[in-house]
CSV table of N, CA and C in Angstrom, one decimal:
chain,number,residue,atom,x,y,z
A,1,UNK,N,0.7,-1.4,0.0
A,1,UNK,CA,-0.2,0.2,-0.1
A,1,UNK,C,0.7,1.0,0.0
A,2,UNK,N,0.7,2.5,-0.9
A,2,UNK,CA,1.5,3.5,-0.7
A,2,UNK,C,1.0,4.3,0.1
A,3,UNK,N,1.8,5.3,0.4
A,3,UNK,CA,1.7,6.4,1.5
A,3,UNK,C,0.1,7.1,1.0
A,4,UNK,N,0.3,7.5,-0.1
A,4,UNK,CA,-1.3,7.9,-0.7
A,4,UNK,C,-2.3,7.1,0.0
A,5,UNK,N,-2.2,6.0,-0.5
A,5,UNK,CA,-3.5,5.2,-0.5
A,5,UNK,C,-3.5,4.9,1.3
A,6,UNK,N,-2.5,4.9,2.1
A,6,UNK,CA,-2.5,4.9,3.5
A,6,UNK,C,-3.3,5.9,4.2
A,7,UNK,N,-3.0,7.0,3.8
A,7,UNK,CA,-3.9,8.7,3.8
A,7,UNK,C,-5.1,8.5,3.9
A,8,UNK,N,-5.4,8.0,2.7
A,8,UNK,CA,-6.9,7.6,2.5
A,8,UNK,C,-7.7,6.8,3.2
A,9,UNK,N,-6.9,5.6,3.4
A,9,UNK,CA,-7.7,4.8,4.3
A,9,UNK,C,-8.0,5.3,5.7
A,10,UNK,N,-7.3,5.9,6.2
A,10,UNK,CA,-7.2,6.7,7.3
A,10,UNK,C,-8.3,7.5,7.8
A,11,UNK,N,-8.2,8.2,6.4
A,11,UNK,CA,-9.4,9.5,6.3
A,11,UNK,C,-10.7,9.0,6.2
A,12,UNK,N,-10.9,7.8,5.5
A,12,UNK,CA,-12.5,6.8,5.2
A,12,UNK,C,-12.8,6.4,6.6
A,13,UNK,N,-11.6,5.9,7.2
A,13,UNK,CA,-11.9,5.4,8.7
A,13,UNK,C,-12.4,6.4,9.7
A,14,UNK,N,-12.4,7.5,9.3
A,14,UNK,CA,-12.9,8.5,10.3
A,14,UNK,C,-14.5,9.4,9.8
A,15,UNK,N,-14.6,8.4,8.8
A,15,UNK,CA,-15.6,9.1,8.3
A,15,UNK,C,-17.5,8.5,9.0
A,16,UNK,N,-18.2,9.6,9.5
A,16,UNK,CA,-19.1,9.4,10.4
A,16,UNK,C,-19.4,10.9,10.8
A,17,UNK,N,-20.3,10.6,12.3
A,17,UNK,CA,-20.5,11.6,13.3
A,17,UNK,C,-19.9,12.2,13.8
A,18,UNK,N,-18.3,12.7,13.7
A,18,UNK,CA,-17.8,13.5,14.7
A,18,UNK,C,-18.3,14.6,14.0
A,19,UNK,N,-18.1,15.6,15.6
A,19,UNK,CA,-18.6,17.1,15.9
A,19,UNK,C,-18.0,17.5,16.3
A,20,UNK,N,-17.8,18.6,16.1
A,20,UNK,CA,-17.6,20.3,16.8
A,20,UNK,C,-17.3,20.0,18.2
A,21,UNK,N,-16.1,19.8,19.2
A,21,UNK,CA,-16.1,19.4,20.5
A,21,UNK,C,-16.4,18.1,21.1
A,22,UNK,N,-17.0,17.0,20.0
A,22,UNK,CA,-16.8,15.8,20.5
A,22,UNK,C,-15.5,14.9,21.0
A,23,UNK,N,-15.8,13.5,21.7
A,23,UNK,CA,-14.8,13.4,21.9
A,23,UNK,C,-13.8,12.7,20.8
A,24,UNK,N,-14.2,12.2,19.9
A,24,UNK,CA,-13.4,12.2,18.6
A,24,UNK,C,-12.6,13.4,17.9
A,25,UNK,N,-13.1,14.4,18.1
A,25,UNK,CA,-12.4,15.7,17.4
A,25,UNK,C,-11.3,16.1,18.3
A,26,UNK,N,-11.7,16.0,20.0
A,26,UNK,CA,-10.8,16.3,20.8
A,26,UNK,C,-9.5,15.1,20.5
A,27,UNK,N,-9.6,14.0,20.4
A,27,UNK,CA,-8.5,13.2,20.1
A,27,UNK,C,-8.0,13.5,19.0
A,28,UNK,N,-8.7,14.3,17.9
A,28,UNK,CA,-7.6,14.3,16.7
A,28,UNK,C,-6.9,15.5,17.2
A,29,UNK,N,-7.4,16.8,17.7
A,29,UNK,CA,-6.5,17.7,18.1
A,29,UNK,C,-5.7,17.5,19.2
A,30,UNK,N,-6.0,16.6,19.9
A,30,UNK,CA,-4.9,16.1,21.0
A,30,UNK,C,-3.4,15.3,20.4
A,31,UNK,N,-3.9,14.6,19.3
A,31,UNK,CA,-2.7,14.1,18.4
A,31,UNK,C,-2.1,15.4,17.8
A,32,UNK,N,-2.3,16.2,17.4
A,32,UNK,CA,-1.8,17.3,16.2
A,32,UNK,C,-1.4,18.9,17.1
A,33,UNK,N,-1.9,18.7,18.3
A,33,UNK,CA,-1.5,20.0,19.1
A,33,UNK,C,-0.2,20.3,19.9
A,34,UNK,N,0.5,21.3,20.0
A,34,UNK,CA,1.4,21.0,20.8
A,34,UNK,C,0.8,20.2,22.2
A,35,UNK,N,2.1,19.1,22.7
A,35,UNK,CA,2.0,18.3,23.6
A,35,UNK,C,1.8,19.0,24.9
A,36,UNK,N,2.6,20.2,25.0
A,36,UNK,CA,2.3,21.3,26.6
A,36,UNK,C,0.6,21.6,26.6
A,37,UNK,N,0.2,21.6,25.6
A,37,UNK,CA,-1.3,21.8,26.1
A,37,UNK,C,-2.0,21.0,26.8
A,38,UNK,N,-2.8,21.6,27.9
A,38,UNK,CA,-3.5,20.7,28.7
A,38,UNK,C,-4.6,20.5,28.4
A,39,UNK,N,-5.0,19.4,28.6
A,39,UNK,CA,-6.4,19.0,28.6
A,39,UNK,C,-7.3,20.1,28.4
A,40,UNK,N,-7.7,20.6,29.2
A,40,UNK,CA,-8.6,21.4,29.6
A,40,UNK,C,-8.6,22.4,28.1
A,41,UNK,N,-7.3,22.9,27.9
A,41,UNK,CA,-7.0,23.8,26.8
A,41,UNK,C,-7.7,23.1,25.6
A,42,UNK,N,-7.0,21.8,25.4
A,42,UNK,CA,-7.5,21.1,24.0
A,42,UNK,C,-9.2,20.9,24.3
A,43,UNK,N,-10.0,20.5,25.1
A,43,UNK,CA,-11.5,20.5,25.2
A,43,UNK,C,-11.9,21.9,24.6
A,44,UNK,N,-11.3,23.1,25.5
A,44,UNK,CA,-11.8,24.1,24.8
A,44,UNK,C,-11.3,24.4,23.4
A,45,UNK,N,-10.5,24.2,23.1
A,45,UNK,CA,-10.0,24.3,21.6
A,45,UNK,C,-10.9,23.7,20.3
A,46,UNK,N,-11.1,22.2,20.7
A,46,UNK,CA,-11.7,21.8,20.1
A,46,UNK,C,-13.4,21.8,20.2
A,47,UNK,N,-13.9,22.3,21.4
A,47,UNK,CA,-15.5,23.0,21.2
A,47,UNK,C,-15.3,24.5,20.3
A,48,UNK,N,-14.5,25.2,19.9
A,48,UNK,CA,-14.5,26.3,19.5
A,48,UNK,C,-14.2,26.8,18.5
A,49,UNK,N,-13.1,25.7,17.6
A,49,UNK,CA,-12.8,25.8,16.7
A,49,UNK,C,-13.0,24.9,15.4
A,50,UNK,N,-13.0,25.3,14.1
A,50,UNK,CA,-13.4,24.4,13.2
A,50,UNK,C,-12.0,23.1,13.3
A,51,UNK,N,-12.2,22.1,12.6
A,51,UNK,CA,-11.3,20.9,12.8
A,51,UNK,C,-11.0,20.4,11.8
A,52,UNK,N,-11.3,20.9,10.5
A,52,UNK,CA,-10.9,20.4,9.1
A,52,UNK,C,-9.4,20.1,8.8
A,53,UNK,N,-8.9,21.2,9.2
A,53,UNK,CA,-7.3,21.3,9.2
A,53,UNK,C,-6.4,20.3,10.3
A,54,UNK,N,-7.2,20.1,11.3
A,54,UNK,CA,-7.0,19.0,12.4
A,54,UNK,C,-6.7,17.5,11.8
A,55,UNK,N,-8.2,17.4,11.4
A,55,UNK,CA,-8.2,16.3,10.5
A,55,UNK,C,-7.0,15.8,9.6
A,56,UNK,N,-7.0,16.8,8.7
A,56,UNK,CA,-6.3,16.7,7.4
A,56,UNK,C,-4.9,16.3,8.1
A,57,UNK,N,-4.5,17.1,9.3
A,57,UNK,CA,-3.1,16.6,9.8
A,57,UNK,C,-2.8,15.4,10.4
A,58,UNK,N,-3.7,14.7,11.1
A,58,UNK,CA,-4.1,14.1,11.7
A,58,UNK,C,-4.2,12.6,10.8
A,59,UNK,N,-4.7,12.5,9.6
A,59,UNK,CA,-4.3,11.7,8.7
A,59,UNK,C,-3.4,11.9,8.1
A,60,UNK,N,-2.7,12.5,8.0
A,60,UNK,CA,-1.0,12.7,7.6
A,60,UNK,C,-0.4,11.9,8.5
A,61,UNK,N,-0.5,12.4,9.5
A,61,UNK,CA,0.5,11.5,10.9
A,61,UNK,C,-0.1,10.1,11.2
A,62,UNK,N,-1.3,9.9,11.2
A,62,UNK,CA,-1.5,8.4,11.5
A,62,UNK,C,-1.2,7.5,10.3
A,63,UNK,N,-1.0,8.1,8.7
A,63,UNK,CA,-0.2,7.6,7.7
A,63,UNK,C,1.2,7.5,7.8
A,64,UNK,N,1.7,7.8,8.2
A,64,UNK,CA,3.5,7.8,8.7
A,64,UNK,C,4.0,8.9,7.8
A,65,UNK,N,3.2,9.7,7.0
A,65,UNK,CA,4.1,10.8,6.3
A,65,UNK,C,4.1,12.0,6.9
A,66,UNK,N,4.1,12.5,8.1
A,66,UNK,CA,4.8,13.5,8.8
A,66,UNK,C,4.6,13.5,10.1
A,67,UNK,N,5.4,13.9,10.9
A,67,UNK,CA,4.9,14.2,12.8
A,67,UNK,C,4.7,15.8,12.9
A,68,UNK,N,4.7,16.7,11.5
A,68,UNK,CA,4.3,17.9,12.1
A,68,UNK,C,3.3,18.2,12.8
A,69,UNK,N,3.6,19.2,13.5
A,69,UNK,CA,2.2,19.7,14.4
A,69,UNK,C,1.7,20.9,14.1
A,70,UNK,N,0.2,21.3,14.5
A,70,UNK,CA,-0.2,22.4,14.3
A,70,UNK,C,0.4,23.3,14.9
A,71,UNK,N,0.5,24.6,14.3
A,71,UNK,CA,0.8,26.0,15.1
A,71,UNK,C,-0.5,26.9,15.0
A,72,UNK,N,-0.7,27.0,16.6
A,72,UNK,CA,-2.0,27.8,16.5
A,72,UNK,C,-1.6,29.2,15.5
A,73,UNK,N,-2.7,29.6,14.4
A,73,UNK,CA,-2.3,31.0,13.9
A,73,UNK,C,-1.8,30.7,12.8
A,74,UNK,N,-1.0,29.6,12.8
A,74,UNK,CA,-0.5,29.3,11.2
A,74,UNK,C,-0.9,28.0,10.3
A,75,UNK,N,-1.4,27.2,11.1
A,75,UNK,CA,-1.8,26.0,10.7
A,75,UNK,C,-0.6,25.2,10.4
A,76,UNK,N,-0.7,24.5,8.8
A,76,UNK,CA,0.8,23.4,9.2
A,76,UNK,C,0.8,23.5,7.3
A,77,UNK,N,0.1,23.6,6.4
A,77,UNK,CA,0.3,23.3,4.7
A,77,UNK,C,1.1,23.8,4.5
A,78,UNK,N,1.3,25.2,4.6
A,78,UNK,CA,2.7,26.0,3.9
A,78,UNK,C,3.6,25.5,4.5
A,79,UNK,N,3.7,25.7,5.8
A,79,UNK,CA,4.7,25.6,6.7
A,79,UNK,C,5.7,24.2,6.2
A,80,UNK,N,4.5,23.3,6.3
A,80,UNK,CA,5.3,21.8,5.7
A,80,UNK,C,5.6,21.5,4.6
A,81,UNK,N,4.9,21.9,3.5
A,81,UNK,CA,4.8,21.7,2.1
A,81,UNK,C,5.6,22.7,1.2
A,82,UNK,N,5.3,24.2,1.8
A,82,UNK,CA,5.8,25.5,0.9
A,82,UNK,C,4.4,25.8,-0.4
A,83,UNK,N,4.9,27.2,-0.3
A,83,UNK,CA,3.9,27.7,-1.5
A,83,UNK,C,4.2,27.1,-2.8
A,84,UNK,N,5.4,26.8,-3.0
A,84,UNK,CA,5.6,26.0,-4.3
A,84,UNK,C,5.2,24.5,-4.7
A,85,UNK,N,4.5,24.3,-3.8
A,85,UNK,CA,3.5,23.0,-3.8
A,85,UNK,C,2.2,23.2,-4.3
A,86,UNK,N,2.0,24.2,-4.7
A,86,UNK,CA,0.6,24.1,-5.2
A,86,UNK,C,0.4,23.3,-6.7
A,87,UNK,N,-0.5,23.1,-6.5
A,87,UNK,CA,-0.7,22.2,-8.2
A,87,UNK,C,-2.2,22.2,-8.7
A,88,UNK,N,-2.0,22.3,-10.0
A,88,UNK,CA,-3.4,22.3,-10.8
A,88,UNK,C,-3.8,20.9,-11.2
A,89,UNK,N,-3.0,19.8,-11.0
A,89,UNK,CA,-3.3,18.5,-10.9
A,89,UNK,C,-2.9,17.9,-9.8
A,90,UNK,N,-4.0,17.8,-8.8
A,90,UNK,CA,-3.8,17.1,-7.4
A,90,UNK,C,-4.2,15.6,-7.9
A,91,UNK,N,-3.4,15.2,-7.2
A,91,UNK,CA,-3.5,13.5,-7.0
A,91,UNK,C,-4.0,13.0,-5.7
A,92,UNK,N,-4.6,11.8,-5.6
A,92,UNK,CA,-5.3,11.3,-4.5
A,92,UNK,C,-4.3,11.7,-2.9
A,93,UNK,N,-4.9,12.2,-2.3
A,93,UNK,CA,-4.2,12.5,-1.1
A,93,UNK,C,-3.8,13.9,-0.6
A,94,UNK,N,-3.6,14.4,-1.8
A,94,UNK,CA,-3.0,16.0,-1.7
A,94,UNK,C,-4.2,16.9,-1.0
A,95,UNK,N,-3.7,18.2,-0.6
A,95,UNK,CA,-4.5,18.5,0.4
A,95,UNK,C,-5.4,19.7,-0.3
A,96,UNK,N,-6.3,20.0,-0.3
A,96,UNK,CA,-7.1,21.1,-0.7
A,96,UNK,C,-7.1,22.0,0.4
A,97,UNK,N,-7.5,23.4,-0.3
A,97,UNK,CA,-7.4,24.6,1.0
A,97,UNK,C,-8.5,25.3,0.2
A,98,UNK,N,-10.0,26.0,0.9
A,98,UNK,CA,-10.6,27.0,0.3
A,98,UNK,C,-10.2,28.2,0.8
A,99,UNK,N,-9.6,29.3,0.5
A,99,UNK,CA,-9.0,30.5,0.9
A,99,UNK,C,-10.3,31.4,1.2
A,100,UNK,N,-10.3,32.2,2.5
A,100,UNK,CA,-11.3,32.9,2.9
A,100,UNK,C,-10.9,34.6,2.6
A,101,UNK,N,-11.8,35.1,3.1
A,101,UNK,CA,-11.4,36.5,2.7
A,101,UNK,C,-10.7,37.7,3.9
A,102,UNK,N,-9.5,38.3,3.9
A,102,UNK,CA,-9.0,38.4,2.9
A,102,UNK,C,-8.1,36.7,2.8
A,103,UNK,N,-7.2,36.7,1.2
A,103,UNK,CA,-6.7,35.4,0.7
A,103,UNK,C,-6.0,34.9,1.5
A,104,UNK,N,-5.2,35.1,2.4
A,104,UNK,CA,-4.4,34.7,3.0
A,104,UNK,C,-4.9,33.9,4.6
A,105,UNK,N,-6.3,34.1,4.4
A,105,UNK,CA,-6.9,33.3,6.0
A,105,UNK,C,-7.3,31.9,5.0
A,106,UNK,N,-7.5,30.7,5.8
A,106,UNK,CA,-8.0,29.7,5.3
A,106,UNK,C,-9.0,29.2,5.6
A,107,UNK,N,-9.8,29.1,4.8
A,107,UNK,CA,-11.3,28.4,5.3
A,107,UNK,C,-11.8,27.4,5.2
A,108,UNK,N,-11.2,26.3,4.7
A,108,UNK,CA,-11.5,25.1,5.1
A,108,UNK,C,-10.3,24.2,4.3
A,109,UNK,N,-10.0,23.0,4.9
A,109,UNK,CA,-9.2,22.1,4.5
A,109,UNK,C,-9.8,20.9,4.1
A,110,UNK,N,-9.0,20.0,3.3
A,110,UNK,CA,-9.4,18.5,2.7
A,110,UNK,C,-8.7,18.1,2.1
A,111,UNK,N,-9.1,16.5,2.0
A,111,UNK,CA,-8.0,15.7,1.2
A,111,UNK,C,-8.8,15.3,-0.3
A,112,UNK,N,-8.0,15.3,-1.1
A,112,UNK,CA,-8.4,14.8,-2.5
A,112,UNK,C,-8.5,13.1,-2.3
A,113,UNK,N,-9.8,13.0,-2.8
A,113,UNK,CA,-9.7,11.4,-2.9
A,113,UNK,C,-9.4,10.9,-4.2
A,114,UNK,N,-10.0,11.9,-5.4
A,114,UNK,CA,-10.2,11.5,-6.5
A,114,UNK,C,-10.1,12.6,-7.8
A,115,UNK,N,-9.2,12.9,-8.4
A,115,UNK,CA,-9.2,14.1,-9.4
A,115,UNK,C,-9.1,13.6,-10.9
A,116,UNK,N,-10.3,13.9,-11.6
A,116,UNK,CA,-10.6,13.6,-12.9
A,116,UNK,C,-10.8,14.8,-13.7
A,117,UNK,N,-10.7,15.9,-13.2
A,117,UNK,CA,-10.5,17.3,-13.7
A,117,UNK,C,-11.4,18.1,-13.0
A,118,UNK,N,-11.5,19.7,-13.2
A,118,UNK,CA,-12.3,20.6,-12.4
A,118,UNK,C,-13.7,20.5,-12.1
A,119,UNK,N,-14.2,19.8,-13.1
A,119,UNK,CA,-15.7,19.7,-12.9
A,119,UNK,C,-16.2,18.1,-12.6
A,120,UNK,N,-14.8,17.2,-12.0
A,120,UNK,CA,-15.1,15.9,-11.6
A,120,UNK,C,-14.3,15.5,-10.5
A,121,UNK,N,-14.8,16.0,-9.3
A,121,UNK,CA,-13.6,15.3,-8.7
A,121,UNK,C,-14.1,14.8,-7.0
A,122,UNK,N,-13.6,14.5,-6.2
A,122,UNK,CA,-13.8,13.8,-4.8
A,122,UNK,C,-13.4,14.4,-3.6
A,123,UNK,N,-13.4,14.5,-2.6
A,123,UNK,CA,-12.6,14.8,-1.6
A,123,UNK,C,-13.2,13.8,-0.1
A,124,UNK,N,-12.3,13.9,0.9
A,124,UNK,CA,-12.7,13.6,2.4
A,124,UNK,C,-12.7,14.9,3.4
A,125,UNK,N,-13.6,15.3,3.7
A,125,UNK,CA,-13.3,16.6,4.6
A,125,UNK,C,-13.8,16.3,6.2
A,126,UNK,N,-13.1,16.9,7.0
A,126,UNK,CA,-13.7,16.7,8.5
A,126,UNK,C,-14.4,17.8,8.4
A,127,UNK,N,-15.1,18.3,9.2
A,127,UNK,CA,-15.9,19.6,9.9
A,127,UNK,C,-17.0,20.3,8.6
A,128,UNK,N,-17.4,19.4,8.4
A,128,UNK,CA,-18.6,19.5,7.2
A,128,UNK,C,-19.9,19.0,7.2
A,129,UNK,N,-20.8,19.1,8.7
A,129,UNK,CA,-20.1,19.4,10.0
A,129,UNK,C,-19.7,18.0,10.6
A,130,UNK,N,-19.4,16.7,10.2
A,130,UNK,CA,-18.9,15.9,10.1
A,130,UNK,C,-17.8,15.2,8.7
A,131,UNK,N,-17.2,14.3,9.0
A,131,UNK,CA,-16.6,13.4,8.3
A,131,UNK,C,-17.1,12.6,7.4
A,132,UNK,N,-17.1,13.1,6.1
A,132,UNK,CA,-17.6,12.5,5.0
A,132,UNK,C,-17.1,13.1,3.6
A,133,UNK,N,-17.5,12.0,2.7
A,133,UNK,CA,-17.0,12.3,1.1
A,133,UNK,C,-17.9,13.2,0.6
A,134,UNK,N,-17.3,13.8,-0.3
A,134,UNK,CA,-18.0,14.8,-1.4
A,134,UNK,C,-17.9,14.9,-2.7
A,135,UNK,N,-18.7,14.8,-3.5
A,135,UNK,CA,-18.3,15.1,-4.7
A,135,UNK,C,-18.7,16.6,-5.4
A,136,UNK,N,-17.5,16.9,-6.2
A,136,UNK,CA,-17.8,18.0,-6.8
A,136,UNK,C,-18.2,18.0,-8.5
A,137,UNK,N,-18.6,18.8,-8.6
A,137,UNK,CA,-19.1,19.6,-10.0
A,137,UNK,C,-18.4,20.5,-10.7
A,138,UNK,N,-17.6,21.3,-10.0
A,138,UNK,CA,-17.0,22.5,-10.4
A,138,UNK,C,-16.1,22.7,-9.5
A,139,UNK,N,-15.2,23.7,-10.0
A,139,UNK,CA,-14.0,23.9,-9.2
A,139,UNK,C,-13.9,25.3,-8.4
A,140,UNK,N,-14.7,25.2,-7.0
A,140,UNK,CA,-14.5,26.8,-6.8
A,140,UNK,C,-13.4,27.7,-7.1
A,141,UNK,N,-13.1,28.7,-7.5
A,141,UNK,CA,-11.9,29.7,-7.8
A,141,UNK,C,-11.2,30.0,-6.4
A,142,UNK,N,-11.7,29.9,-5.2
A,142,UNK,CA,-10.8,30.0,-4.0
A,142,UNK,C,-10.2,28.9,-3.6
A,143,UNK,N,-10.4,27.7,-4.3
A,143,UNK,CA,-9.6,26.4,-4.0
A,143,UNK,C,-8.2,26.4,-4.5
A,144,UNK,N,-7.1,25.9,-3.3
A,144,UNK,CA,-5.6,25.8,-4.3
A,144,UNK,C,-5.6,24.3,-3.5
A,145,UNK,N,-5.0,23.7,-4.3
A,145,UNK,CA,-4.4,22.6,-4.0
A,145,UNK,C,-3.4,22.5,-3.9
A,146,UNK,N,-2.1,21.4,-2.8
A,146,UNK,CA,-1.3,21.8,-2.5
A,146,UNK,C,-0.5,20.0,-2.6
A,147,UNK,N,0.5,19.8,-3.4
A,147,UNK,CA,1.0,18.4,-3.5
A,147,UNK,C,1.4,17.9,-2.2
A,148,UNK,N,1.2,16.7,-1.8
A,148,UNK,CA,2.1,16.0,-0.6
A,148,UNK,C,3.3,15.6,-1.1
A,149,UNK,N,3.7,15.6,-2.5
A,149,UNK,CA,5.0,14.8,-2.9
A,149,UNK,C,6.1,14.7,-2.1
A,150,UNK,N,6.7,15.7,-1.5
A,150,UNK,CA,7.8,16.0,-0.9
A,150,UNK,C,7.5,15.3,0.3
A,151,UNK,N,6.4,14.3,0.8
A,151,UNK,CA,6.4,14.0,2.2
A,151,UNK,C,6.4,12.3,1.8
A,152,UNK,N,6.5,12.1,0.5
A,152,UNK,CA,6.1,10.3,0.2
A,152,UNK,C,7.8,10.2,0.1
A,153,UNK,N,7.8,8.6,0.5
A,153,UNK,CA,8.9,8.2,0.2
A,153,UNK,C,9.6,8.1,-1.0
């Protein structure tokens, strides 16, 4: 099994009824946040924050692709992959980010499950409001895809 396949297997295994603040979401944040955070801080963080980015990073970590941690206020994608990792042809397990306003704010993270082109692609998303698969028939212009190639053996 390739690392990309393992990442998607981990993500698919999380599909279901997770919700903001749930024990499952707390466990995701506990895995990816700074180990010095107290349990009370993690519980509060999980109850207040969107968890899509934590979900993606957790899947990468569980699949053995990285040991990176979430940096509050910075996220992880650009620190881990860099700006030059942006791609117009995402592969399975690449990361998609829907940017907010202003553009430097991240609105949503997800994993690409399958990409047949801008009008036919699938993703696995956390925080939507639970973990689920989504089929897309158009490409939102605010989405940027990032290749995880540099994380692969």
